[in-house]
Amino acid sequence: EVQLLESGGGLVQPGGSLRLSCAASGFTFSAYAMSWVRQTPGKGLEWVTGISDSGGKTYYADSVKGRFTISRDNSKNSLYLQMNSLRVEDTALYYCAKDGSSSALDSWGQGTLVTVSS
Amino acid sequence: SYELTQPLSVSVALGQTASITCGGNQIGSKNVHWYQQKPGQAPVLVIYSDYNRPSGIPERFSGSNSGNTATLTISGAQAGDEADYYCQVWDSSTRRVFGGGTKLTVL
């Protein structure tokens, strides 16, 4: 059974930094691309960033480009999201998700909440 | 940037058929995926690549995609199908794009 467990969320002031982690199990982590998707409370889904299976390619939404960095450690079955220069509008529940067929996200974690507020 | 348009809400009588649309420029040329999200839960993939159902998804969920509209159809809607539904595509410029979501109410 695929399991994705996010951690690292919390309260941070505007301009601050936070690092999210996602521990993966139940599948061959190194064989799959991964993504982070966020959801503002009561709102829709927004894709944030993605990374290829090897980590050699990364993709970012314009809203986070230059501020967020996605990475992975295949030896630890872990995905990361380094978030710098955080803004109030980055407040959201952040989901880790596994890429499946044709860019579909076939497994999701339960999310970790990031609150940016002074 | 590529945009997907969904109705804010759709209502369906118990046991009837619900259709949720997802509009986008030439969306018929893209692979469309659909997610179900119940309150307080993570999204679940219910249809991938236009019409394919992942393992464990009931046959009453189906999908189609042509022209500028993709459609998620739920036949014989049940109370447990009440949820928010999101469509999603991959676009070469915008990367992964989600629609705004549709709240399905089962009456």
Tab-separated table of C-alpha atoms in Angstrom:
chain	number	residue	atom	x	y	z
A	1	GLU	CA	0.000	0.000	0.000
A	2	VAL	CA	1.333	3.404	-1.003
A	3	GLN	CA	1.819	5.742	1.939
A	4	LEU	CA	2.905	9.357	1.846
A	5	LEU	CA	3.443	11.177	5.118
A	6	GLU	CA	4.099	14.898	5.109
A	7	SER	CA	5.678	16.822	7.954
A	8	GLY	CA	7.297	20.150	8.675
A	9	GLY	CA	4.342	22.492	8.481
A	10	GLY	CA	3.719	25.203	11.030
A	11	LEU	CA	3.376	28.904	11.698
A	12	VAL	CA	5.969	31.213	10.162
A	13	GLN	CA	6.227	34.964	9.744
A	14	PRO	CA	6.151	36.606	6.332
A	15	GLY	CA	9.599	36.495	4.797
A	16	GLY	CA	10.505	33.396	6.748
A	17	SER	CA	11.450	29.907	5.636
A	18	LEU	CA	10.150	26.410	6.170
A	19	ARG	CA	11.151	22.966	4.942
A	20	LEU	CA	8.524	20.325	4.296
A	21	SER	CA	9.270	16.610	4.095
A	22	CYS	CA	7.358	13.693	2.661
A	23	ALA	CA	8.225	10.127	3.662
A	24	ALA	CA	7.189	7.584	1.060
A	25	SER	CA	6.621	3.850	1.427
A	26	GLY	CA	4.860	0.983	-0.299
A	27	PHE	CA	6.312	1.590	-3.757
A	28	THR	CA	9.657	1.988	-5.523
A	29	PHE	CA	10.142	5.667	-4.772
A	30	SER	CA	13.068	6.138	-7.155
A	31	ALA	CA	10.928	5.065	-10.129
A	32	TYR	CA	8.339	7.816	-9.890
A	33	ALA	CA	8.137	11.552	-10.331
A	34	MET	CA	6.644	13.396	-7.387
A	35	SER	CA	4.771	16.642	-6.839
A	36	TRP	CA	3.664	19.099	-4.201
A	37	VAL	CA	0.115	20.460	-4.444
A	38	ARG	CA	-1.401	23.007	-2.092
A	39	GLN	CA	-4.904	23.963	-1.096
A	40	THR	CA	-5.923	27.144	0.604
A	41	PRO	CA	-8.564	26.456	3.273
A	42	GLY	CA	-11.946	26.299	1.576
A	43	LYS	CA	-10.456	26.791	-1.886
A	44	GLY	CA	-9.271	24.692	-4.805
A	45	LEU	CA	-6.125	22.763	-5.623
A	46	GLU	CA	-2.978	24.455	-6.907
A	47	TRP	CA	-0.016	22.522	-8.262
A	48	VAL	CA	3.157	23.956	-6.759
A	49	THR	CA	6.128	21.978	-8.060
A	50	GLY	CA	7.237	18.636	-9.426
A	51	ILE	CA	10.429	16.606	-9.729
A	52	SER	CA	11.447	13.753	-11.998
A	53	ASP	CA	12.211	10.269	-10.704
A	54	SER	CA	15.973	10.877	-10.686
A	55	GLY	CA	15.685	14.430	-9.429
A	56	GLY	CA	17.324	15.749	-12.563
A	57	LYS	CA	14.339	17.782	-13.706
A	58	THR	CA	12.241	20.150	-11.656
A	59	TYR	CA	9.193	22.244	-12.497
A	60	TYR	CA	7.602	25.146	-10.655
A	61	ALA	CA	4.411	27.153	-10.758
A	62	ASP	CA	5.038	30.798	-11.542
A	63	SER	CA	3.679	31.736	-8.107
A	64	VAL	CA	6.586	30.052	-6.309
A	65	LYS	CA	9.401	30.155	-8.859
A	66	GLY	CA	12.582	31.525	-7.334
A	67	ARG	CA	11.299	31.091	-3.765
A	68	PHE	CA	10.595	27.365	-3.431
A	69	THR	CA	12.927	24.452	-4.163
A	70	ILE	CA	11.873	20.851	-4.554
A	71	SER	CA	14.337	18.021	-3.975
A	72	ARG	CA	14.399	14.327	-3.195
A	73	ASP	CA	16.630	11.733	-1.599
A	74	ASN	CA	15.948	8.387	-3.210
A	75	SER	CA	18.160	6.604	-0.691
A	76	LYS	CA	15.814	7.803	2.053
A	77	ASN	CA	12.545	7.534	0.073
A	78	SER	CA	11.939	11.171	0.866
A	79	LEU	CA	10.690	14.270	-0.916
A	80	TYR	CA	11.356	17.811	0.277
A	81	LEU	CA	10.094	21.329	-0.293
A	82	GLN	CA	12.257	24.234	0.821
A	83	MET	CA	10.123	27.349	1.053
A	84	ASN	CA	11.841	30.730	1.360
A	85	SER	CA	10.555	34.298	1.325
A	86	LEU	CA	7.159	33.054	2.437
A	87	ARG	CA	4.123	35.254	1.857
A	88	VAL	CA	0.709	35.367	3.502
A	89	GLU	CA	-0.756	33.942	0.293
A	90	ASP	CA	1.394	30.814	0.685
A	91	THR	CA	-0.804	29.796	3.609
A	92	ALA	CA	-2.271	26.434	2.655
A	93	LEU	CA	-2.411	22.716	3.245
A	94	TYR	CA	0.504	21.204	1.336
A	95	TYR	CA	0.082	17.741	-0.142
A	96	CYS	CA	2.776	15.408	-1.365
A	97	ALA	CA	1.606	13.343	-4.354
A	98	LYS	CA	2.951	10.523	-6.500
A	99	ASP	CA	2.924	10.890	-10.271
A	100	GLY	CA	1.245	8.065	-12.141
A	101	SER	CA	0.175	7.570	-15.732
A	102	SER	CA	0.218	10.577	-18.055
A	103	SER	CA	0.724	13.172	-15.308
A	104	ALA	CA	-2.125	11.952	-13.116
A	105	LEU	CA	-1.467	12.073	-9.370
A	106	ASP	CA	-2.439	8.611	-8.241
A	107	SER	CA	-1.584	8.774	-4.547
A	108	TRP	CA	-1.713	11.647	-2.064
A	109	GLY	CA	-0.623	12.208	1.501
A	110	GLN	CA	-2.886	13.763	4.117
A	111	GLY	CA	-1.120	17.106	3.940
A	112	THR	CA	0.741	19.430	6.278
A	113	LEU	CA	-0.545	22.895	7.117
A	114	VAL	CA	1.591	25.963	6.517
A	115	THR	CA	0.423	29.241	8.011
A	116	VAL	CA	2.212	32.456	7.119
A	117	SER	CA	1.206	35.231	9.460
A	118	SER	CA	2.685	37.937	11.619
B	1	SER	CA	-1.419	30.273	-19.408
B	2	TYR	CA	-3.819	27.381	-19.797
B	3	GLU	CA	-7.074	27.524	-17.838
B	4	LEU	CA	-9.739	24.968	-16.974
B	5	THR	CA	-13.323	25.989	-16.244
B	6	GLN	CA	-15.702	23.950	-14.084
B	7	PRO	CA	-19.195	24.775	-12.801
B	8	LEU	CA	-19.168	25.738	-9.141
B	9	SER	CA	-21.881	23.267	-8.260
B	10	VAL	CA	-23.899	20.408	-9.677
B	11	SER	CA	-26.898	18.722	-8.088
B	12	VAL	CA	-28.226	15.255	-8.806
B	13	ALA	CA	-31.078	13.198	-7.411
B	14	LEU	CA	-30.136	10.010	-5.625
B	15	GLY	CA	-29.727	7.216	-8.165
B	16	GLN	CA	-29.671	9.523	-11.162
B	17	THR	CA	-26.788	10.515	-13.437
B	18	ALA	CA	-24.549	13.486	-12.741
B	19	SER	CA	-22.349	15.152	-15.331
B	20	ILE	CA	-19.536	17.498	-14.378
B	21	THR	CA	-17.856	19.411	-17.173
B	22	CYS	CA	-14.345	20.784	-17.540
B	23	GLY	CA	-13.765	23.329	-20.274
B	24	GLY	CA	-10.454	24.282	-21.846
B	25	ASN	CA	-9.030	25.321	-25.191
B	26	GLN	CA	-8.698	22.157	-27.278
B	27	ILE	CA	-8.823	20.070	-24.130
B	28	GLY	CA	-9.681	17.104	-26.341
B	29	SER	CA	-6.015	16.972	-27.332
B	30	LYS	CA	-4.890	16.572	-23.732
B	31	ASN	CA	-5.115	13.817	-21.126
B	32	VAL	CA	-7.683	14.799	-18.521
B	33	HIS	CA	-7.689	13.440	-14.990
B	34	TRP	CA	-10.410	13.725	-12.359
B	35	TYR	CA	-10.108	13.799	-8.578
B	36	GLN	CA	-12.710	13.410	-5.854
B	37	GLN	CA	-12.204	15.203	-2.550
B	38	LYS	CA	-14.464	14.675	0.421
B	39	PRO	CA	-14.442	17.132	3.355
B	40	GLY	CA	-11.342	16.819	5.490
B	41	GLN	CA	-9.749	14.255	3.186
B	42	ALA	CA	-7.033	14.245	0.560
B	43	PRO	CA	-8.023	14.092	-3.109
B	44	VAL	CA	-8.480	10.680	-4.720
B	45	LEU	CA	-7.905	9.960	-8.403
B	46	VAL	CA	-11.147	8.622	-9.912
B	47	ILE	CA	-10.467	8.911	-13.666
B	48	TYR	CA	-7.140	9.203	-15.493
B	49	SER	CA	-6.351	9.849	-19.125
B	50	ASP	CA	-9.898	10.833	-20.043
B	51	TYR	CA	-11.789	7.624	-19.251
B	52	ASN	CA	-9.652	5.129	-17.316
B	53	ARG	CA	-10.626	4.083	-13.799
B	54	PRO	CA	-7.934	3.296	-11.211
B	55	SER	CA	-8.261	0.063	-9.311
B	56	GLY	CA	-11.000	0.273	-6.699
B	57	ILE	CA	-13.007	3.031	-8.358
B	58	PRO	CA	-16.616	1.960	-9.025
B	59	GLU	CA	-17.780	1.454	-12.595
B	60	ARG	CA	-20.399	4.170	-12.155
B	61	PHE	CA	-17.585	6.701	-12.642
B	62	SER	CA	-16.769	7.339	-16.290
B	63	GLY	CA	-15.164	10.049	-18.367
B	64	SER	CA	-15.063	11.477	-21.857
B	65	ASN	CA	-13.120	14.193	-23.604
B	66	SER	CA	-13.628	15.904	-26.941
B	67	GLY	CA	-13.207	19.332	-28.467
B	68	ASN	CA	-13.181	21.945	-25.740
B	69	THR	CA	-14.974	19.936	-23.036
B	70	ALA	CA	-14.172	16.963	-20.855
B	71	THR	CA	-16.916	15.348	-18.803
B	72	LEU	CA	-17.005	13.249	-15.668
B	73	THR	CA	-20.170	11.170	-15.449
B	74	ILE	CA	-21.436	9.489	-12.318
B	75	SER	CA	-24.186	7.002	-13.073
B	76	GLY	CA	-26.561	6.014	-10.287
B	77	ALA	CA	-25.184	8.656	-7.919
B	78	GLN	CA	-25.001	7.657	-4.278
B	79	ALA	CA	-24.945	9.764	-1.138
B	80	GLY	CA	-21.291	8.829	-0.698
B	81	ASP	CA	-20.441	10.481	-4.016
B	82	GLU	CA	-21.139	13.903	-2.563
B	83	ALA	CA	-17.792	15.682	-2.786
B	84	ASP	CA	-15.746	18.246	-4.633
B	85	TYR	CA	-14.471	17.134	-8.035
B	86	TYR	CA	-11.452	18.592	-9.813
B	87	CYS	CA	-10.250	18.111	-13.362
B	88	GLN	CA	-6.551	18.373	-14.222
B	89	VAL	CA	-4.364	18.399	-17.312
B	90	TRP	CA	-0.691	18.772	-18.155
B	91	ASP	CA	0.102	21.791	-20.298
B	92	SER	CA	3.522	22.418	-21.830
B	93	SER	CA	3.648	26.009	-20.597
B	94	THR	CA	1.669	25.972	-17.365
B	95	ARG	CA	2.647	22.422	-16.398
B	96	ARG	CA	0.055	20.756	-14.192
B	97	VAL	CA	-3.250	22.704	-14.168
B	98	PHE	CA	-6.336	22.109	-12.027
B	99	GLY	CA	-9.839	23.293	-12.637
B	100	GLY	CA	-11.512	25.352	-9.941
B	101	GLY	CA	-13.531	22.420	-8.652
B	102	THR	CA	-17.211	21.455	-8.659
B	103	LYS	CA	-19.242	20.692	-5.574
B	104	LEU	CA	-21.531	17.749	-6.224
B	105	THR	CA	-24.671	17.588	-4.126
B	106	VAL	CA	-26.746	14.402	-4.065
B	107	LEU	CA	-30.367	15.217	-3.267
